[in-house]
Coordinates of C-alpha atoms in Angstrom, one line a residue:
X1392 CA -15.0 -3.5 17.8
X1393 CA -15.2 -7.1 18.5
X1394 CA -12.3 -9.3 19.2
X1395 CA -11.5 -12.3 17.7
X1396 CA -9.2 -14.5 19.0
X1397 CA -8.8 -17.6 16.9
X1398 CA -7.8 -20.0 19.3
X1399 CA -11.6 -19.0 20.9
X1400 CA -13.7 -19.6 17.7
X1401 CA -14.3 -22.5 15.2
X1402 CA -11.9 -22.7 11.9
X1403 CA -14.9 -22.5 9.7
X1404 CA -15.9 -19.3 11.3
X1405 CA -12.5 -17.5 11.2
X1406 CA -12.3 -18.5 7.9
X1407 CA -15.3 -16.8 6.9
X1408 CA -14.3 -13.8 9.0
X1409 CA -10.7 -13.4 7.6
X1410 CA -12.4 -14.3 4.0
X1411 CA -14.7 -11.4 4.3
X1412 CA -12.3 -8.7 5.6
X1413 CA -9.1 -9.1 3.1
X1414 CA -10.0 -8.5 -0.4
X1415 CA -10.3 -8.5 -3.0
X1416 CA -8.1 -11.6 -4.1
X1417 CA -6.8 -12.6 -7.4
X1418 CA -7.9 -16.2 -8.3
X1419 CA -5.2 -18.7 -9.7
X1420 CA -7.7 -20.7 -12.1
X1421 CA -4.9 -23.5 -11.3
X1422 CA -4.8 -26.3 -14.1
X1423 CA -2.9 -30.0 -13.5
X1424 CA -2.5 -33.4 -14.3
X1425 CA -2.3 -36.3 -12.4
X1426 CA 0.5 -38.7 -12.8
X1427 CA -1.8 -41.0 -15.3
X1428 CA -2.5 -37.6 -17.3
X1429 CA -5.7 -37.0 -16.5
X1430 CA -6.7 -33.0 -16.5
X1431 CA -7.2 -31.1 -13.2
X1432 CA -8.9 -27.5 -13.0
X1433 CA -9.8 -25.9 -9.9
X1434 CA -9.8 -22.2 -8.8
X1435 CA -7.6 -20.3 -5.5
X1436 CA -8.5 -17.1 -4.0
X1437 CA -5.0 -17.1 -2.0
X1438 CA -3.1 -16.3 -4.8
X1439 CA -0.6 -13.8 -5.8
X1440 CA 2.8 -12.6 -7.7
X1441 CA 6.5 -12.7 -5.4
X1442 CA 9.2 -12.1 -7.6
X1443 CA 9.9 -11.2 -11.1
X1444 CA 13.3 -12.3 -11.3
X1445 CA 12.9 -15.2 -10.6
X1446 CA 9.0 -14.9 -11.9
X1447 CA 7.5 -16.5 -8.8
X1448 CA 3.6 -16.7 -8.4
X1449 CA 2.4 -18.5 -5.6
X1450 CA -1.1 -20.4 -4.6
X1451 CA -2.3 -22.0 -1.9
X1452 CA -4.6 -25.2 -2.1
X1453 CA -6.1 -25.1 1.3
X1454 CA -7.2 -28.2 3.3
X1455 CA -10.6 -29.2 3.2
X1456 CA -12.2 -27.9 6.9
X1457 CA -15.2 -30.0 6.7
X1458 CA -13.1 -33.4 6.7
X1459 CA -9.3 -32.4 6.5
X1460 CA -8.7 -34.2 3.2
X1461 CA -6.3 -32.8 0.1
X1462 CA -7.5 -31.2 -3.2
X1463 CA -6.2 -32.8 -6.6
X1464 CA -4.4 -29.7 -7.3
X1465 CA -2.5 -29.6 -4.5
X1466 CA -1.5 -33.4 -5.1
X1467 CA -1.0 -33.4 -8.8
X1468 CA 1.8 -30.1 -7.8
X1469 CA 3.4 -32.6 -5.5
X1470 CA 3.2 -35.8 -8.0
X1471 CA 3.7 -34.0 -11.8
X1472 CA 5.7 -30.3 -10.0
X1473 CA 4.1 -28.5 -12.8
X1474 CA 1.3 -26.1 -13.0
X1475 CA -0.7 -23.8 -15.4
X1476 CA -2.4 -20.6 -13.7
X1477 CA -4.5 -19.1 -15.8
X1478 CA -6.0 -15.5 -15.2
X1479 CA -9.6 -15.5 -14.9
X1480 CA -11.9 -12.6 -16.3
X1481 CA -15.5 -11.3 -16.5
X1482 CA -16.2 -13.3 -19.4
X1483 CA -15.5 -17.0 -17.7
X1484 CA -16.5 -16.1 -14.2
X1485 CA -19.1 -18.2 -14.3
X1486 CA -17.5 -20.9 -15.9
X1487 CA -14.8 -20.6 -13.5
X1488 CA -17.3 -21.3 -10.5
X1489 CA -19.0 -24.3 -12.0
X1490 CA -14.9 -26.1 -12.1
X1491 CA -14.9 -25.4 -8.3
X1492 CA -17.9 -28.3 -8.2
X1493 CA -15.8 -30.8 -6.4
X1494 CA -16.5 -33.6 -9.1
X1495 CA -15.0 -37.0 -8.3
X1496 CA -11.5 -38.0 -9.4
X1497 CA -10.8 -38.3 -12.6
X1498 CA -13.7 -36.3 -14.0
X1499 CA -12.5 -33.1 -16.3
X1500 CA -13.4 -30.1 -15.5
X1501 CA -12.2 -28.4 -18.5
X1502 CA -15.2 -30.4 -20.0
X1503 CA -17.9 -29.8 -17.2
X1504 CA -17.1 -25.9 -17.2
X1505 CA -16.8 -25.8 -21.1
X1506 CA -13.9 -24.9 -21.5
X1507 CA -11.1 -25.5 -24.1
X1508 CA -7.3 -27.1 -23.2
X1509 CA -4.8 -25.6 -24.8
X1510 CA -1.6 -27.6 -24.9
X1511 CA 1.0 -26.7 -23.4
X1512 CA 4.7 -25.5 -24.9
X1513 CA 6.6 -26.5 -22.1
X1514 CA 5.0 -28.5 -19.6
X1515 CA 2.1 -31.4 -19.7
X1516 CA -0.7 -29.6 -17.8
X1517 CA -3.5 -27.6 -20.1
X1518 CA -4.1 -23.7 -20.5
X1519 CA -7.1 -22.7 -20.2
X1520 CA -7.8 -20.9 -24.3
X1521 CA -10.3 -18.9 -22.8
X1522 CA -8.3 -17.4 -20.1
X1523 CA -6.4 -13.7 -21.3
X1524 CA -3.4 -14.5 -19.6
X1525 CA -1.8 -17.7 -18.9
X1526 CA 1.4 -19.0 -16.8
X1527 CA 2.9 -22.2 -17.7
X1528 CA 5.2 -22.8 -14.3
X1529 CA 7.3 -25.5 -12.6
X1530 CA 6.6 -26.0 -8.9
X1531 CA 9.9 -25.2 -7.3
X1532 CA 8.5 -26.0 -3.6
X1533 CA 5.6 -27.1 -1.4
X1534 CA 5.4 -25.3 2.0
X1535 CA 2.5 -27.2 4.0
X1536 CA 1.7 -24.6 6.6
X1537 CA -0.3 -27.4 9.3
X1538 CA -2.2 -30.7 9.1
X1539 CA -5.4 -29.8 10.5
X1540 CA -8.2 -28.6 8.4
X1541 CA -8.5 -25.1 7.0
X1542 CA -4.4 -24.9 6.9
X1543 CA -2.9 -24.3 3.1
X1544 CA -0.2 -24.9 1.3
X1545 CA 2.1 -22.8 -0.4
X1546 CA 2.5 -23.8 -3.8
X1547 CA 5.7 -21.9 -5.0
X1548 CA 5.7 -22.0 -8.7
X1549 CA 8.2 -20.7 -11.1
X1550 CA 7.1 -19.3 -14.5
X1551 CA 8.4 -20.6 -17.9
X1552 CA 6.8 -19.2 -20.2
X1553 CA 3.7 -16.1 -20.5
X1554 CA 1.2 -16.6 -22.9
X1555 CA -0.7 -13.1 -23.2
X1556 CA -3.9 -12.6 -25.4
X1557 CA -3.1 -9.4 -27.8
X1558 CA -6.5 -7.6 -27.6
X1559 CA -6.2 -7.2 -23.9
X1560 CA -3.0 -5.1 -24.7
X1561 CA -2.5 -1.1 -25.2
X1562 CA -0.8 0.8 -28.6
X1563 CA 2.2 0.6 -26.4
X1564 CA 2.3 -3.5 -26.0
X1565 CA 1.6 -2.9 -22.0
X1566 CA -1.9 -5.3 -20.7
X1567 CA -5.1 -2.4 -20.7
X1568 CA -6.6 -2.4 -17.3
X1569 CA -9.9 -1.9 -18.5
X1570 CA -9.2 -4.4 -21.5
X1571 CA -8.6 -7.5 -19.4
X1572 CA -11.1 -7.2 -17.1
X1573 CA -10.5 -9.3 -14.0
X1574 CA -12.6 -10.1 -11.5
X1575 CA -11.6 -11.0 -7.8
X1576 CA -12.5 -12.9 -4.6
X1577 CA -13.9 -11.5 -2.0
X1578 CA -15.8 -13.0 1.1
X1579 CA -19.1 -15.3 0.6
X1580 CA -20.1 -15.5 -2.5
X1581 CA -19.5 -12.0 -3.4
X1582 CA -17.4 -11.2 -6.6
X1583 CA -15.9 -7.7 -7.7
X1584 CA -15.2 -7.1 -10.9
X1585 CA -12.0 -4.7 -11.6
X1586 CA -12.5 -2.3 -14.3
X1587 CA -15.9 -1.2 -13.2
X1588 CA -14.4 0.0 -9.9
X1589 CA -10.8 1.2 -11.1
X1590 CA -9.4 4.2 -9.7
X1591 CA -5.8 5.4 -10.1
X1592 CA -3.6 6.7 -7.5
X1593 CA -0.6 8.1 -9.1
X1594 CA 2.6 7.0 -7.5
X1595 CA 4.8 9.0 -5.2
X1596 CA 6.6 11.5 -6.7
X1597 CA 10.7 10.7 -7.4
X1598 CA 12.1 13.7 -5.9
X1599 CA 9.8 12.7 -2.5
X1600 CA 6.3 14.7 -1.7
X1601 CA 6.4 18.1 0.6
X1602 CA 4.1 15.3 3.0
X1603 CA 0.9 16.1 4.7
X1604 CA 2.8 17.7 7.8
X1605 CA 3.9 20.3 5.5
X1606 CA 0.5 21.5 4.5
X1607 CA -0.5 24.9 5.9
X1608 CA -2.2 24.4 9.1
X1609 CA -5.5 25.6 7.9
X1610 CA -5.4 22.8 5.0
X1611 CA -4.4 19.8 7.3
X1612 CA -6.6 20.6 10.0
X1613 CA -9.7 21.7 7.5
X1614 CA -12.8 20.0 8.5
X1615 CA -13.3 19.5 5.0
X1616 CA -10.6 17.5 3.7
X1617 CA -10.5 13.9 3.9
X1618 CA -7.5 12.2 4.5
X1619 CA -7.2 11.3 0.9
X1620 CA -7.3 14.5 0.0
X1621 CA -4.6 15.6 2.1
X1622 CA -2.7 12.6 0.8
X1623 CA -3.1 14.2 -2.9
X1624 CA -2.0 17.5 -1.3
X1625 CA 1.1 16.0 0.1
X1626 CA 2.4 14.2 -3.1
X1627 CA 4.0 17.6 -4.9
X1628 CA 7.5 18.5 -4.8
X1629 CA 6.3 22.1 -3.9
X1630 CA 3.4 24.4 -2.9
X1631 CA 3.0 27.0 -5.8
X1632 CA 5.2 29.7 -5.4
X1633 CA 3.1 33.3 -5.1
X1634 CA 3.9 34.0 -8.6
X1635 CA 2.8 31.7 -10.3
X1636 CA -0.5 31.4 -7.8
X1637 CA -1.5 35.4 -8.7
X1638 CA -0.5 34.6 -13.0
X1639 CA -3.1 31.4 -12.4
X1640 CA -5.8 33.3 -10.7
X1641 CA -5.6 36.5 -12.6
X1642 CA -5.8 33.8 -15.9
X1643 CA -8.9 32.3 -14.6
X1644 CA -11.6 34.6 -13.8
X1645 CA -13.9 32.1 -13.0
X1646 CA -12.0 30.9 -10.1
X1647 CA -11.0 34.4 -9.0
X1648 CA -14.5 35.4 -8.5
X1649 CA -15.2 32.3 -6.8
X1650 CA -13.0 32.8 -4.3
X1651 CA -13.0 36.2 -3.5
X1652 CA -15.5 36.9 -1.3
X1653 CA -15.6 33.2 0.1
X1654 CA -15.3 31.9 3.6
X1655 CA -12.7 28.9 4.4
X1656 CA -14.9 25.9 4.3
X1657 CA -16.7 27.0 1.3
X1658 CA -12.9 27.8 -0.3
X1659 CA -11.8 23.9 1.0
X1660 CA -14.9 22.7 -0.9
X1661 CA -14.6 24.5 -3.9
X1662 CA -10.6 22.7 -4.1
X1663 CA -12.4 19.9 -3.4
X1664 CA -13.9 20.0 -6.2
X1665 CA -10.9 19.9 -8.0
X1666 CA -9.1 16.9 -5.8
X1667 CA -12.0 14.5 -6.8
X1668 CA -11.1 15.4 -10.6
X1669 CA -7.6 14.6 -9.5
X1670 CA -6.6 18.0 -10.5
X1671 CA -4.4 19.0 -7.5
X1672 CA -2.5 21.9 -9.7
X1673 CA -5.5 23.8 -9.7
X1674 CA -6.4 23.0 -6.1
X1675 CA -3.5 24.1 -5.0
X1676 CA -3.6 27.9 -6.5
X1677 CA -6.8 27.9 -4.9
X1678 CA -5.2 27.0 -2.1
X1679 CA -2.0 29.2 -2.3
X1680 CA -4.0 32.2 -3.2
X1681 CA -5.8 32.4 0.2
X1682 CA -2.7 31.8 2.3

């Protein structure tokens, strides 16, 4: 590995390096006014959710590197202490990119981006009509974390009021995944889009997994299981009891004669099989039925 040690290298390039290695970010398409009323819209990659009671979202309005100067967000938050963040999706990336242009003051970048204001229900600053999701917040506090270049600013904003699009939600009135399709930071100018690369990874169980240092040790020390697939095999309550394994494979002749005259690795790939279908229950018969 190389070492970086950033009092060694240049701002711009440890910015590039630390840009590159943690993503993806959400991006807080970040919409003001200035103290004359003039609209502000700019997009942050250092963005993300602190606290649902109080609903705190907080953004950070970075320094310039280049010359060390202030963006108009970060001075319309100190001047007007409101904000809208808006959520940006696949359909107004681009949009969203051509608002980063860092057109002089006072030009609207609602306007160069095409792109609609929404007023506001209780604060000044515009929403973004395009945008599925919407914050309107008060900026409780400013943390300024330096005063050279490349050091940001913690905008700390409270939320007031959601505004969320209703096509982007499920039959149960929860926001669809798939439905809202955001699209993240990540380092260059590299984009990912969410939904085309969701996975899930079922939570923990309640009652607490057996663990991967419970697993057999011919299972945790397989040469064929990843560490993710251990982690699958770790998150049930219990490994199936030998009663239930010999009802499961005498109801499945399929996977009885696939297993039967079978060597270990070729067993560990065949529940493989399963793992990547997220189907641990049957995994682990196949599993329990060999040990």
């Amino acid at each position: 590995m190389i070492r970086i040690d950033p009092s060694e290298v240049s701002t711009g390039k440890l910015h590039g390096m630390m840009l590159g290695a943690i993503g993806p970010r959400p991006i807080a398409f970040a919409s003001t006014i200035d103290e004359a009323g003039n609209p502000n819209l700019s997009p942050f990659s250092f963005f993300n959710v602190f606290s649902a009671n109080p609903p705190i979202l907080i953004f950070s309005p970075a320094r310039r590197v280049r010359d060390n100067s202030t963006k108009h967000t970060l001075e319309n938050s100190i001047a007007t202490k409101e904000v809208v963040i808006n959520i940006v999706n696949y359909d107004i990336v681009q949009q969203m990119s051509l608002s980063s242009t860092e057109y002089p003051d006072g030009v609207n970048e609602f306007d160069k981006a095409g792109l609609t204001m929404l007023p506001s229900e209780k604060i000044k600053s515009f929403r973004v009509a395009e945008a599925p999701v919407q914050f309107e917040c008060k900026v409780n506090e400013i943390v300024s974390l330096g005063s050279e270049g490349g050091a940001g600013n913690l905008v700390i904003c409270e939320v007031l009021l959601m505004h969320v699009k209703k096509d982007i939600l499920d039959s149960d009135g929860k926001i669809d995944q798939h439905k809202i399709d955001q699209v993240a930071r990540m380092g260059g100018n590299w984009y990912t889009r969410a939904n085309m690369g969701m996975f899930e990874v079922p939570k923990p169980l309640s009652t607490i997994g057996i663990g991967i240092d419970a697993l057999p040790d011919n299972v945790k020390n397989s040469t064929v299981f990843t560490g993710n697939d251990l982690g699958k095999l770790g998150n049930v309550e219990r490994i199936p009891a030998n009663i239930e394994v010999q009802d499961f494979v005498n109801n499945n002749s399929d996977i009885k004669d696939k297993i039967q005259d079978a060597n270990l690795i070729e067993i560990h790939k065949f529940a493989q099989q399963y793992l990547d279908m997220d189907d641990i229950n049957t995994a682990w018969n196949i599993l329990a039925a060999i040990q």
